[in-house]
Amino acid sequence: MKVTINGKEYRFDKPITVLEAARRVGVYIPTLCNHPRISPTGSCRMCLVEIEGQPLLQTACTTYITDGMVIRTNSDRVKASVRHNLELLRMIHPDDCQTCEVNGRCELQDLIQRYGVESRYEYYGNAVNIVDESSPSIRRELSKCVKCFRCIKVCEEVQGLSIYAMIKRGHYEYPATPFDAPVYNTACVSCGQCSFVCPVGSITETPDWRKVLDLLEDPRGKILVVQTAPATRVALAEEFGAEPGTISTGKMVASLRRLGFHYVFDTNFSADLTIVEEGHEFVERVKKGGPFPMFTSCCPAWVNFAEKMFPWAAQHLSSARSPHMMMGAVVKTYFAKKIKKNPEDIVVVSIMPCTAKKDEITRDQLIIDGWKPVDIVLTTRELARLIRVKNIPFMSLPEEEYDHPLGESTGAAALFGVTGGVMEAALRTAYEVITGETLPKVVFEDVRGLDGVRDAVIKIADKEIKIAVVNGLANTEKLLRKLQSGEAFYHFVEVMACPAGCIGGGGQPKSLDPDVLIKRANAIYEIDETLPVRKSHENPAIKQLYKEFLKKPLGELSEKLLHTEYRDRTREHKNLHRYYESENVESA
Amino acid sequence: MKVNIKVASDPKSILEGSLEVANYFKFLSEVHHVDVDIERDPRLGACIGGILVDIEGEKYRVNGKEEAARLFTHRVILKKKVKDLEVKRILRPQRMEITKEVLVVKRYFGKYEDIDGYISLGGYEGLKKALKMKPQDVVNEIKESGLRGRGGAGFPTGLKWEFALKEKSNVKYVVCNADEGEPGTYKDRIIIENDPHSLVEGMIISGYAVGANKGYIYIRGEYRDIAGKLHAAIEEAYEKGFLGENILGSDFSFDLVIRFGGGSYIAGEETALLDSLEGKAARARYKPPYPTQKGLFGKPTVVNNVETLVKVPWIVYHGGKKYREYGTESSPGTKLFCIGGMANKREVVELPMGVTLREIIYAYGEGVYGEGKLALIQTGGKAGTFVSKDKLDIKLDFDILKKENISLGSGAIVVIDDRISFLDILKTVIEFFEHESCGRCTPCREGIFLLRKQVNKMYEKNEIDYNVLEDFQRIVNIMESSSLCGLGQSVHNPVLSLINLLERGEIS
C-alpha cells in the first residue's frame, strides 16, 4: 500500500501503525507512553500526526496505515501540540534532574531538549508525593510520574500481576498499589519490569551504586570481589551508544578493574556450578520418580512469585541457589581460603540484569554461618552509571580476561541469560550424567526461541522427558494453572519471570528498540558457539572445585553452601487494607 | 381585595415572553404579599411593542421586566394609573403556531403501572413485529427513519447497528447508556421512571437486530432509587417471556441486566463506559477500534442512549417513514429537551427537531424566573456551547447547528440570567471538567488542571485577565485537536463560546 509521509511516497506491504511505518523509513515521531513491550495506550499524545481528511490530530501509535494515506508529522500544528503537551508535563514534573537516578537516560528530558521547551507555567507538581522505599529492589517516587500507564500495563500484560492501578482521576491520578500499601508488602515479585519501562525516574531500581562507589574509593581493608551475570555482557554496551546485542565482555571486565575491584569473576562460572548441582538433583528425582515437575530456581522473581502465589510450586523448586549466590558462597569459602582471608573481609558485588536479585540477597535462608554470600547487587544500568560517573571511556577500553579460577565458564553457562538457556544447559549435563555417553548434538533447537511458552519431549536413554520453558509471569500463571488442573504434565520446567529471560530483565539498559530482545539473544547464542567447552560439567575449574573443595554434587558441603529452602509466603500480601489510611486517600 | 390581571397569551405574545411576564407578576405578588388573580388569556388581543396586560379592565403594554415591575407597584400596590403604559389601540392576536409536543418517547408516560397495562396500551407490539422481520430489515427500518443517537454525538443509529450486525462474532453485546452525567440533563431519568418497559423492549429489539444475546443497562449510581422500577420491569418481561430463552417462540434469546456506575461523568463516554462495565475505572479508550468492532470484553458492542432505544419500538411498529414525518429533512424525528437553569418551568419536553430556542424557552420554559433577564443559554450540557439571545430563532437541526457552531448534545437547555458573571460561569465549567477529566491523556488531564489554576487566580482577584484568556483559547484549541476522547475534545465548546460572548459584550 502507498503511504505519503511528509510529502514523500513510501510503500508498505502490510497494515502497520503509522508510528512503525514512520520509524521504518526513518521519520522521527516523539513518543512517551508507547513501549514495544506493551500494547499501545495512546495517552501521552506526543506521537500526534496530521492525517489528510481527519479534522483532529491522530496518534501514530494507534492508527493503522491505509492505502493512499497522507501523513504529516512535522506541521506547525503537530509541533505546537507536542510542545504544549511537554509544557504541561514540565508544569507537573520536578526540575531536579541533577539528582535524578535516570538523568541523561530520561525520555521526558530528551523530548524537552529536542523541542527546547521552557517552563512556561508555574511548577505545580503532582498531586501525590509518595516516596516508596519499602522494596530492596525498586524505588517509587510518584512526584516524578508522568502518568504514561507503562508500569500499569507491563505489570498487567507481561507479568499478570497488576500491582499498580491508576486511581483517582485527572490531574490527581497516580499509579497506586492496592490500598496504597508499600509495594514490597504487595504481591510484587520485584522483577523490576516497571523500572525498565518507566520513561522517567518515577520507578527506578533501588539505587546502591553510591554505596559501591564509596567502597571503591575507600575499601577499608576489604577485598572487593565483583561478578557479572551472563546477560549483562550483551547489553551493557547499549548504555554507551552501541547497537543492542554488542558483546562487551572484555570491556566490561576492564572497566570493572578500572573502577577498582580487586577481583573480577564471572557468574557464568557459578552458572556451570548450578547446572551440575541442579542437573544432579534432576537426575536424582528421575531415579526416585518425583516429585515432578521440577522448576528451575535461578530466577528470584519467579521464586518470589511461586512463594507468594503458588506455594505448591515453591515446594517443587530445585533447591539449588541462584548462580550469583553460589558464586558468593564459593568466593567467601573456597577462594577466601586461597587468599587467606575470612568471609567477613570480602565484599561481593553482583552486576545483574535484574532488580529481584537485590531482593534475593535479603533472604534469611541464604545466610551461611552469619555472613551473606552476596553483599550488594547492582543492575546493569547502575554499573553503566558508575562507569559514566568515573569517566571511564568504556568503548575504547581494551578487552580483558576474568580473574582465575572463578572466571572460567562454558557455553552452557552463557545460555543462562536467555529463556530456555538453563533448560538447554541442564539437558546437556543431565543427558551425559544419565546415559554416560557423549551428547551427539549440543544444541537443543526445541527449547530455543523467544515465545512465551515452549515445550518439548526429549529422549534420554529410553526415557521420555517432558520439558517446558516459559518466560513472563503471565504465561507462567497460565502454565501453572494447567499443571494444577492436571491438564498438562512436565518433568522439568524452566521459568524466567522477564520477557525472553534475563536479557529482558528489569535491570537492563532501557531500550525502545522493538527487536532488542532478539538481538541480545543472538549475542548470547554467539557466545555459546564461540566457547571451546559447551557443557557445564566439563568446565575444568568446576572439576577442580569439586576435587579440591566440594567433593561431590549434592554432597554435605554443597547442601550447606549451594542449596536452600523455600517458604509459603501467601499470607504476606493479604490484608493490605491495614495500610489504608483515610487521610491518605481523601479526594483532592 | 383580589386584583384581577389578565396577560395576553396568544402564540405570538408567548414567544415574546408573555408567560414570563405572567410569572413575574406572580413572583412580585408573592414578594409583596399582594393577593392577585393572574389569568393567561389567549383571546385578549395584542399590541405593538410589548405584551398586552389587562388589569381590572385597563389595558397596558408591558415591554420588559422593569416596565412590568413599575406597572405592578404603581397600579396594583399603589392603585395609581400608569399613563405612559396605557394602550389605546388593541390589535387582533396574530395567527401563529407554536411547535406542539409530539409524543413518541413520552407516549406512555404515566399511563401504566405494570406490564399488563403496558401490553394493553400496545406494548411489545414492536418487538413482535421485529421478531417476524429479518435482523437486516429491522436495521433498514431504523436507517430509513434517520434516527440519530440522542446521547449527544448524533451518530446515525441505523448505521451503527449495521456495523455491528456485519461484524462476525459469536458473542455480541448491546449496552444502554443510562449514565446520564451531563449537567442539566435529566431526560433519561424521567424516561426510566415513567416508561421502563419501552426501554426494555427497545433493548430486546436492538439485540435482535445486531445479533446480540446479552444486554447491559449501565445506569448511573446516583439513580439507584429509580433502578428498582427498571428492575421490576425486567423481571416482569422475563415472566411474560419477552426476555430469556426463545423469546415469543422464536429462536432468539436475550438476557438483560442492570449495572451501576460509580459516579463518573466520563463513564457516559461510550468507551469509558465499557471499561467501567468491565470492572475497571472509567477511562476512555482510543478509537479505532470502535465499540462496534471491539467493545465490551473485546466483542462487538452497540452502545445506545436511553432515549434512542425508547424510540426503537415505536419506529419498528409504525415504520421509519412515519418517524421521518416529524422534524426536518436532515434531522428527522423528535428530541427530548431538558429545560433547566433559571427558567420558570423546568421540565422535559418532546419536540420535533427544527424547533427554535425561543419556543422552548418562552413557550415551554415560560421565560426567566424572577427579576433576572435572559443573558445566555447553554445548550447540550456542560460540554455544550453558550448561545446569546440573538440566536433564539435558530432552528435546532443538526446541520444548521453545525454551521452556527452550536452543539445540541444531550438536549439540555440551561437558561442563564444576567445576574451571573463571566467568571462565575467560567469557574463552574472549568472546575467541573477538572473534576471529571479521567486522566488518560496529557492535554486534558494537565491542561484543564492548568486552566483551573488560572481561573481560580482570576476569580480570587475578581478581575478578568485578557492575556490569560488568550492563552486559554490556545490551550483549549490544542486540547480539541489532541485529546483522546470527546471530553477533552469538547472543552473548547463552552470556553471559546463564552470568551466570544465576553468579547461581544453579552456578558461581563
mmCIF file of N, CA and C in Angstrom, chain A residues 40-46 48 55-59 62 77 80-81 84-85 87-89 91-92 120-122 124-126 146-147 149 156 166-173 587-588, chain B residues 262-266 280-283 286-288 434-447 449-450 452-454 457 471 474-475 478-485 489:
data_model
loop_
_atom_site.group_PDB
_atom_site.id
_atom_site.type_symbol
_atom_site.label_atom_id
_atom_site.label_comp_id
_atom_site.label_asym_id
_atom_site.label_seq_id
_atom_site.Cartn_x
_atom_site.Cartn_y
_atom_site.Cartn_z
ATOM 1 N N PRO A 40 -0.301 -0.551 22.824
ATOM 2 C CA PRO A 40 -0.347 0.915 22.834
ATOM 3 C C PRO A 40 -1.434 1.460 23.762
ATOM 4 N N THR A 41 -1.151 2.611 24.350
ATOM 5 C CA THR A 41 -2.092 3.248 25.259
ATOM 6 C C THR A 41 -2.712 4.478 24.613
ATOM 7 N N GLY A 42 -1.914 5.172 23.831
ATOM 8 C CA GLY A 42 -2.422 6.387 23.185
ATOM 9 C C GLY A 42 -2.711 7.504 24.155
ATOM 10 N N SER A 43 -1.980 7.573 25.258
ATOM 11 C CA SER A 43 -2.361 8.545 26.272
ATOM 12 C C SER A 43 -1.451 9.769 26.344
ATOM 13 N N CYS A 44 -0.188 9.656 25.934
ATOM 14 C CA CYS A 44 0.701 10.805 26.154
ATOM 15 C C CYS A 44 0.467 11.898 25.128
ATOM 16 N N ARG A 45 -0.069 11.548 23.986
ATOM 17 C CA ARG A 45 -0.362 12.483 22.904
ATOM 18 C C ARG A 45 0.887 13.193 22.400
ATOM 19 N N MET A 46 2.006 12.471 22.376
ATOM 20 C CA MET A 46 3.225 13.037 21.819
ATOM 21 C C MET A 46 3.363 12.658 20.346
ATOM 22 N N LEU A 48 1.377 12.599 17.960
ATOM 23 C CA LEU A 48 0.298 13.076 17.104
ATOM 24 C C LEU A 48 0.799 13.375 15.689
ATOM 25 N N PRO A 55 -10.185 15.676 10.751
ATOM 26 C CA PRO A 55 -10.121 17.025 11.312
ATOM 27 C C PRO A 55 -9.206 17.118 12.539
ATOM 28 N N LEU A 56 -9.188 16.044 13.332
ATOM 29 C CA LEU A 56 -8.386 16.089 14.551
ATOM 30 C C LEU A 56 -7.053 15.388 14.312
ATOM 31 N N LEU A 57 -6.074 15.721 15.147
ATOM 32 C CA LEU A 57 -4.784 15.029 15.066
ATOM 33 C C LEU A 57 -4.961 13.594 15.557
ATOM 34 N N GLN A 58 -4.193 12.686 14.993
ATOM 35 C CA GLN A 58 -4.316 11.273 15.361
ATOM 36 C C GLN A 58 -3.010 10.784 15.981
ATOM 37 N N THR A 59 -3.134 9.825 16.881
ATOM 38 C CA THR A 59 -1.917 9.276 17.477
ATOM 39 C C THR A 59 -1.322 8.229 16.540
ATOM 40 N N THR A 62 -1.535 4.335 17.514
ATOM 41 C CA THR A 62 -2.760 3.539 17.485
ATOM 42 C C THR A 62 -3.430 3.543 16.118
ATOM 43 N N ARG A 77 1.080 22.677 13.315
ATOM 44 C CA ARG A 77 0.015 22.297 14.236
ATOM 45 C C ARG A 77 0.463 21.130 15.115
ATOM 46 N N ALA A 80 3.107 22.363 17.556
ATOM 47 C CA ALA A 80 2.525 23.188 18.626
ATOM 48 C C ALA A 80 1.877 22.305 19.678
ATOM 49 N N SER A 81 1.203 21.237 19.223
ATOM 50 C CA SER A 81 0.547 20.337 20.176
ATOM 51 C C SER A 81 1.571 19.623 21.043
ATOM 52 N N HIS A 84 3.100 21.992 23.464
ATOM 53 C CA HIS A 84 2.155 22.335 24.527
ATOM 54 C C HIS A 84 2.066 21.201 25.551
ATOM 55 N N ASN A 85 1.978 19.973 25.048
ATOM 56 C CA ASN A 85 1.890 18.841 25.969
ATOM 57 C C ASN A 85 3.150 18.719 26.821
ATOM 58 N N GLU A 87 5.015 21.274 27.657
ATOM 59 C CA GLU A 87 4.923 22.382 28.630
ATOM 60 C C GLU A 87 4.073 21.955 29.825
ATOM 61 N N LEU A 88 2.984 21.247 29.509
ATOM 62 C CA LEU A 88 2.112 20.790 30.593
ATOM 63 C C LEU A 88 2.844 19.808 31.499
ATOM 64 N N LEU A 89 3.655 18.939 30.887
ATOM 65 C CA LEU A 89 4.376 17.969 31.710
ATOM 66 C C LEU A 89 5.473 18.649 32.535
ATOM 67 N N MET A 91 5.120 21.406 33.800
ATOM 68 C CA MET A 91 4.374 22.044 34.878
ATOM 69 C C MET A 91 4.216 21.113 36.083
ATOM 70 N N ILE A 92 4.188 19.799 35.833
ATOM 71 C CA ILE A 92 3.977 18.862 36.935
ATOM 72 C C ILE A 92 5.229 18.073 37.281
ATOM 73 N N ARG A 120 6.923 27.237 30.832
ATOM 74 C CA ARG A 120 6.049 28.350 30.500
ATOM 75 C C ARG A 120 5.154 28.691 31.681
ATOM 76 N N TYR A 121 4.779 27.639 32.423
ATOM 77 C CA TYR A 121 3.859 27.842 33.537
ATOM 78 C C TYR A 121 4.560 27.589 34.855
ATOM 79 N N GLU A 122 3.935 28.075 35.885
ATOM 80 C CA GLU A 122 4.393 27.848 37.238
ATOM 81 C C GLU A 122 4.498 26.336 37.494
ATOM 82 N N TYR A 124 3.553 23.269 39.373
ATOM 83 C CA TYR A 124 2.522 22.876 40.336
ATOM 84 C C TYR A 124 2.797 21.513 40.946
ATOM 85 N N GLY A 125 3.498 20.697 40.219
ATOM 86 C CA GLY A 125 3.819 19.374 40.759
ATOM 87 C C GLY A 125 2.660 18.406 40.682
ATOM 88 N N ASN A 126 2.959 17.178 40.985
ATOM 89 C CA ASN A 126 1.916 16.161 41.016
ATOM 90 C C ASN A 126 1.121 16.270 42.304
ATOM 91 N N VAL A 146 4.751 10.749 35.152
ATOM 92 C CA VAL A 146 4.110 11.488 34.065
ATOM 93 C C VAL A 146 2.837 10.782 33.584
ATOM 94 N N LYS A 147 2.401 9.786 34.323
ATOM 95 C CA LYS A 147 1.124 9.107 34.074
ATOM 96 C C LYS A 147 1.026 8.539 32.653
ATOM 97 N N PHE A 149 1.080 5.271 32.043
ATOM 98 C CA PHE A 149 0.430 3.955 32.153
ATOM 99 C C PHE A 149 1.347 2.781 31.827
ATOM 100 N N GLU A 156 0.507 -5.728 34.176
ATOM 101 C CA GLU A 156 -0.706 -6.474 33.867
ATOM 102 C C GLU A 156 -0.490 -7.422 32.690
ATOM 103 N N MET A 166 -4.201 2.815 38.120
ATOM 104 C CA MET A 166 -4.327 4.253 38.194
ATOM 105 C C MET A 166 -5.554 4.554 39.046
ATOM 106 N N ILE A 167 -5.351 5.209 40.165
ATOM 107 C CA ILE A 167 -6.519 5.553 40.971
ATOM 108 C C ILE A 167 -6.729 7.058 40.945
ATOM 109 N N LYS A 168 -7.903 7.453 41.367
ATOM 110 C CA LYS A 168 -8.384 8.840 41.258
ATOM 111 C C LYS A 168 -8.455 9.255 39.789
ATOM 112 N N ARG A 169 -8.711 10.548 39.595
ATOM 113 C CA ARG A 169 -8.959 10.984 38.220
ATOM 114 C C ARG A 169 -8.135 12.209 37.890
ATOM 115 N N GLY A 170 -8.075 12.464 36.600
ATOM 116 C CA GLY A 170 -7.491 13.701 36.100
ATOM 117 C C GLY A 170 -6.095 13.947 36.634
ATOM 118 N N HIS A 171 -5.839 15.183 36.978
ATOM 119 C CA HIS A 171 -4.514 15.563 37.460
ATOM 120 C C HIS A 171 -4.157 14.807 38.735
ATOM 121 N N TYR A 172 -5.160 14.378 39.475
ATOM 122 C CA TYR A 172 -4.917 13.792 40.793
ATOM 123 C C TYR A 172 -4.639 12.299 40.750
ATOM 124 N N GLU A 173 -4.687 11.716 39.556
ATOM 125 C CA GLU A 173 -4.497 10.272 39.480
ATOM 126 C C GLU A 173 -3.034 9.900 39.697
ATOM 127 N N SER A 587 -10.145 12.595 48.504
ATOM 128 C CA SER A 587 -10.082 13.145 47.168
ATOM 129 C C SER A 587 -9.637 14.606 47.199
ATOM 130 N N ALA A 588 -8.889 14.979 46.206
ATOM 131 C CA ALA A 588 -8.359 16.354 46.191
ATOM 132 C C ALA A 588 -9.426 17.345 45.710
ATOM 133 N N GLY B 262 -20.156 4.166 38.895
ATOM 134 C CA GLY B 262 -19.544 4.554 40.159
ATOM 135 C C GLY B 262 -19.483 6.047 40.368
ATOM 136 N N GLY B 263 -20.207 6.805 39.563
ATOM 137 C CA GLY B 263 -20.232 8.236 39.791
ATOM 138 C C GLY B 263 -19.166 8.977 39.027
ATOM 139 N N SER B 264 -19.129 8.761 37.735
ATOM 140 C CA SER B 264 -18.133 9.444 36.927
ATOM 141 C C SER B 264 -18.788 9.979 35.665
ATOM 142 N N TYR B 265 -18.469 11.212 35.340
ATOM 143 C CA TYR B 265 -19.027 11.842 34.143
ATOM 144 C C TYR B 265 -18.526 11.148 32.895
ATOM 145 N N ILE B 266 -17.245 10.809 32.918
ATOM 146 C CA ILE B 266 -16.624 10.253 31.718
ATOM 147 C C ILE B 266 -17.211 8.882 31.389
ATOM 148 N N LYS B 280 -13.354 -1.965 35.448
ATOM 149 C CA LYS B 280 -12.183 -1.096 35.607
ATOM 150 C C LYS B 280 -12.654 0.319 35.933
ATOM 151 N N ALA B 281 -11.690 1.174 36.212
ATOM 152 C CA ALA B 281 -12.032 2.583 36.370
ATOM 153 C C ALA B 281 -12.419 3.110 34.997
ATOM 154 N N ALA B 282 -13.386 4.011 34.981
ATOM 155 C CA ALA B 282 -13.864 4.517 33.700
ATOM 156 C C ALA B 282 -12.828 5.451 33.094
ATOM 157 N N ARG B 283 -12.139 4.970 32.084
ATOM 158 C CA ARG B 283 -11.216 5.823 31.337
ATOM 159 C C ARG B 283 -11.421 5.533 29.862
ATOM 160 N N TYR B 286 -8.810 4.424 23.193
ATOM 161 C CA TYR B 286 -8.597 5.077 21.902
ATOM 162 C C TYR B 286 -9.432 4.401 20.833
ATOM 163 N N LYS B 287 -9.821 5.223 19.836
ATOM 164 C CA LYS B 287 -10.590 4.707 18.717
ATOM 165 C C LYS B 287 -9.864 5.059 17.441
ATOM 166 N N PRO B 288 -9.962 4.268 16.379
ATOM 167 C CA PRO B 288 -10.456 2.905 16.353
ATOM 168 C C PRO B 288 -9.532 1.954 17.119
ATOM 169 N N GLU B 434 -12.325 19.773 35.348
ATOM 170 C CA GLU B 434 -11.135 19.362 36.077
ATOM 171 C C GLU B 434 -11.457 18.170 36.968
ATOM 172 N N HIS B 435 -12.654 18.224 37.562
ATOM 173 C CA HIS B 435 -13.056 17.137 38.441
ATOM 174 C C HIS B 435 -13.340 15.864 37.659
ATOM 175 N N GLU B 436 -13.813 16.020 36.430
ATOM 176 C CA GLU B 436 -14.286 14.857 35.688
ATOM 177 C C GLU B 436 -13.302 14.322 34.654
ATOM 178 N N SER B 437 -12.227 15.038 34.371
ATOM 179 C CA SER B 437 -11.243 14.533 33.421
ATOM 180 C C SER B 437 -10.734 13.183 33.931
ATOM 181 N N CYS B 438 -10.744 12.171 33.054
ATOM 182 C CA CYS B 438 -10.414 10.831 33.543
ATOM 183 C C CYS B 438 -8.927 10.688 33.790
ATOM 184 N N GLY B 439 -8.113 11.478 33.089
ATOM 185 C CA GLY B 439 -6.675 11.399 33.325
ATOM 186 C C GLY B 439 -5.953 10.505 32.347
ATOM 187 N N ARG B 440 -6.643 10.033 31.326
ATOM 188 C CA ARG B 440 -5.955 9.156 30.382
ATOM 189 C C ARG B 440 -4.930 9.937 29.567
ATOM 190 N N CYS B 441 -5.287 11.084 29.066
ATOM 191 C CA CYS B 441 -4.361 11.751 28.150
ATOM 192 C C CYS B 441 -3.873 13.088 28.698
ATOM 193 N N THR B 442 -2.661 13.428 28.306
ATOM 194 C CA THR B 442 -1.982 14.594 28.866
ATOM 195 C C THR B 442 -2.714 15.919 28.633
ATOM 196 N N PRO B 443 -3.104 16.257 27.402
ATOM 197 C CA PRO B 443 -3.642 17.601 27.191
ATOM 198 C C PRO B 443 -4.870 17.891 28.041
ATOM 199 N N CYS B 444 -5.709 16.888 28.227
ATOM 200 C CA CYS B 444 -6.928 17.100 29.001
ATOM 201 C C CYS B 444 -6.608 17.067 30.486
ATOM 202 N N ARG B 445 -5.834 16.063 30.906
ATOM 203 C CA ARG B 445 -5.543 15.873 32.330
ATOM 204 C C ARG B 445 -4.838 17.081 32.928
ATOM 205 N N GLU B 446 -3.736 17.488 32.317
ATOM 206 C CA GLU B 446 -2.965 18.591 32.887
ATOM 207 C C GLU B 446 -3.450 19.933 32.357
ATOM 208 N N GLY B 447 -4.001 19.906 31.128
ATOM 209 C CA GLY B 447 -4.475 21.162 30.540
ATOM 210 C C GLY B 447 -5.600 21.772 31.344
ATOM 211 N N PHE B 449 -6.336 21.108 34.397
ATOM 212 C CA PHE B 449 -5.802 21.466 35.717
ATOM 213 C C PHE B 449 -5.173 22.856 35.667
ATOM 214 N N LEU B 450 -4.429 23.100 34.600
ATOM 215 C CA LEU B 450 -3.807 24.418 34.443
ATOM 216 C C LEU B 450 -4.880 25.499 34.323
ATOM 217 N N ARG B 452 -7.809 25.491 35.512
ATOM 218 C CA ARG B 452 -8.462 25.740 36.790
ATOM 219 C C ARG B 452 -7.580 26.628 37.682
ATOM 220 N N LYS B 453 -6.291 26.355 37.662
ATOM 221 C CA LYS B 453 -5.391 27.178 38.479
ATOM 222 C C LYS B 453 -5.487 28.640 38.040
ATOM 223 N N GLN B 454 -5.513 28.840 36.726
ATOM 224 C CA GLN B 454 -5.557 30.215 36.207
ATOM 225 C C GLN B 454 -6.892 30.873 36.529
ATOM 226 N N LYS B 457 -7.122 31.957 40.074
ATOM 227 C CA LYS B 457 -6.368 33.190 40.326
ATOM 228 C C LYS B 457 -7.202 34.405 39.940
ATOM 229 N N ASP B 471 -4.432 32.891 26.251
ATOM 230 C CA ASP B 471 -3.749 31.616 26.408
ATOM 231 C C ASP B 471 -4.770 30.476 26.507
ATOM 232 N N ARG B 474 -5.779 29.257 23.180
ATOM 233 C CA ARG B 474 -4.756 28.407 22.575
ATOM 234 C C ARG B 474 -4.813 27.004 23.201
ATOM 235 N N ILE B 475 -4.920 26.975 24.529
ATOM 236 C CA ILE B 475 -4.899 25.686 25.225
ATOM 237 C C ILE B 475 -6.086 24.821 24.825
ATOM 238 N N ILE B 478 -5.766 23.422 21.286
ATOM 239 C CA ILE B 478 -4.863 22.270 21.206
ATOM 240 C C ILE B 478 -5.526 21.063 21.858
ATOM 241 N N MET B 479 -6.235 21.324 22.942
ATOM 242 C CA MET B 479 -6.919 20.229 23.629
ATOM 243 C C MET B 479 -7.917 19.565 22.692
ATOM 244 N N GLU B 480 -8.582 20.366 21.905
ATOM 245 C CA GLU B 480 -9.572 19.798 20.986
ATOM 246 C C GLU B 480 -8.895 18.875 19.979
ATOM 247 N N SER B 481 -7.805 19.345 19.396
ATOM 248 C CA SER B 481 -7.223 18.544 18.316
ATOM 249 C C SER B 481 -6.376 17.405 18.841
ATOM 250 N N SER B 482 -5.967 17.445 20.101
ATOM 251 C CA SER B 482 -5.040 16.401 20.520
ATOM 252 C C SER B 482 -5.540 15.512 21.647
ATOM 253 N N SER B 483 -6.743 15.737 22.167
ATOM 254 C CA SER B 483 -7.215 14.871 23.249
ATOM 255 C C SER B 483 -7.702 13.539 22.727
ATOM 256 N N LEU B 484 -7.820 12.590 23.658
ATOM 257 C CA LEU B 484 -8.156 11.230 23.267
ATOM 258 C C LEU B 484 -9.655 11.039 23.050
ATOM 259 N N CYS B 485 -10.467 11.616 23.908
ATOM 260 C CA CYS B 485 -11.900 11.326 23.784
ATOM 261 C C CYS B 485 -12.713 12.602 23.721
ATOM 262 N N GLN B 489 -11.984 16.856 23.845
ATOM 263 C CA GLN B 489 -12.227 17.453 22.542
ATOM 264 C C GLN B 489 -13.352 18.464 22.559
#
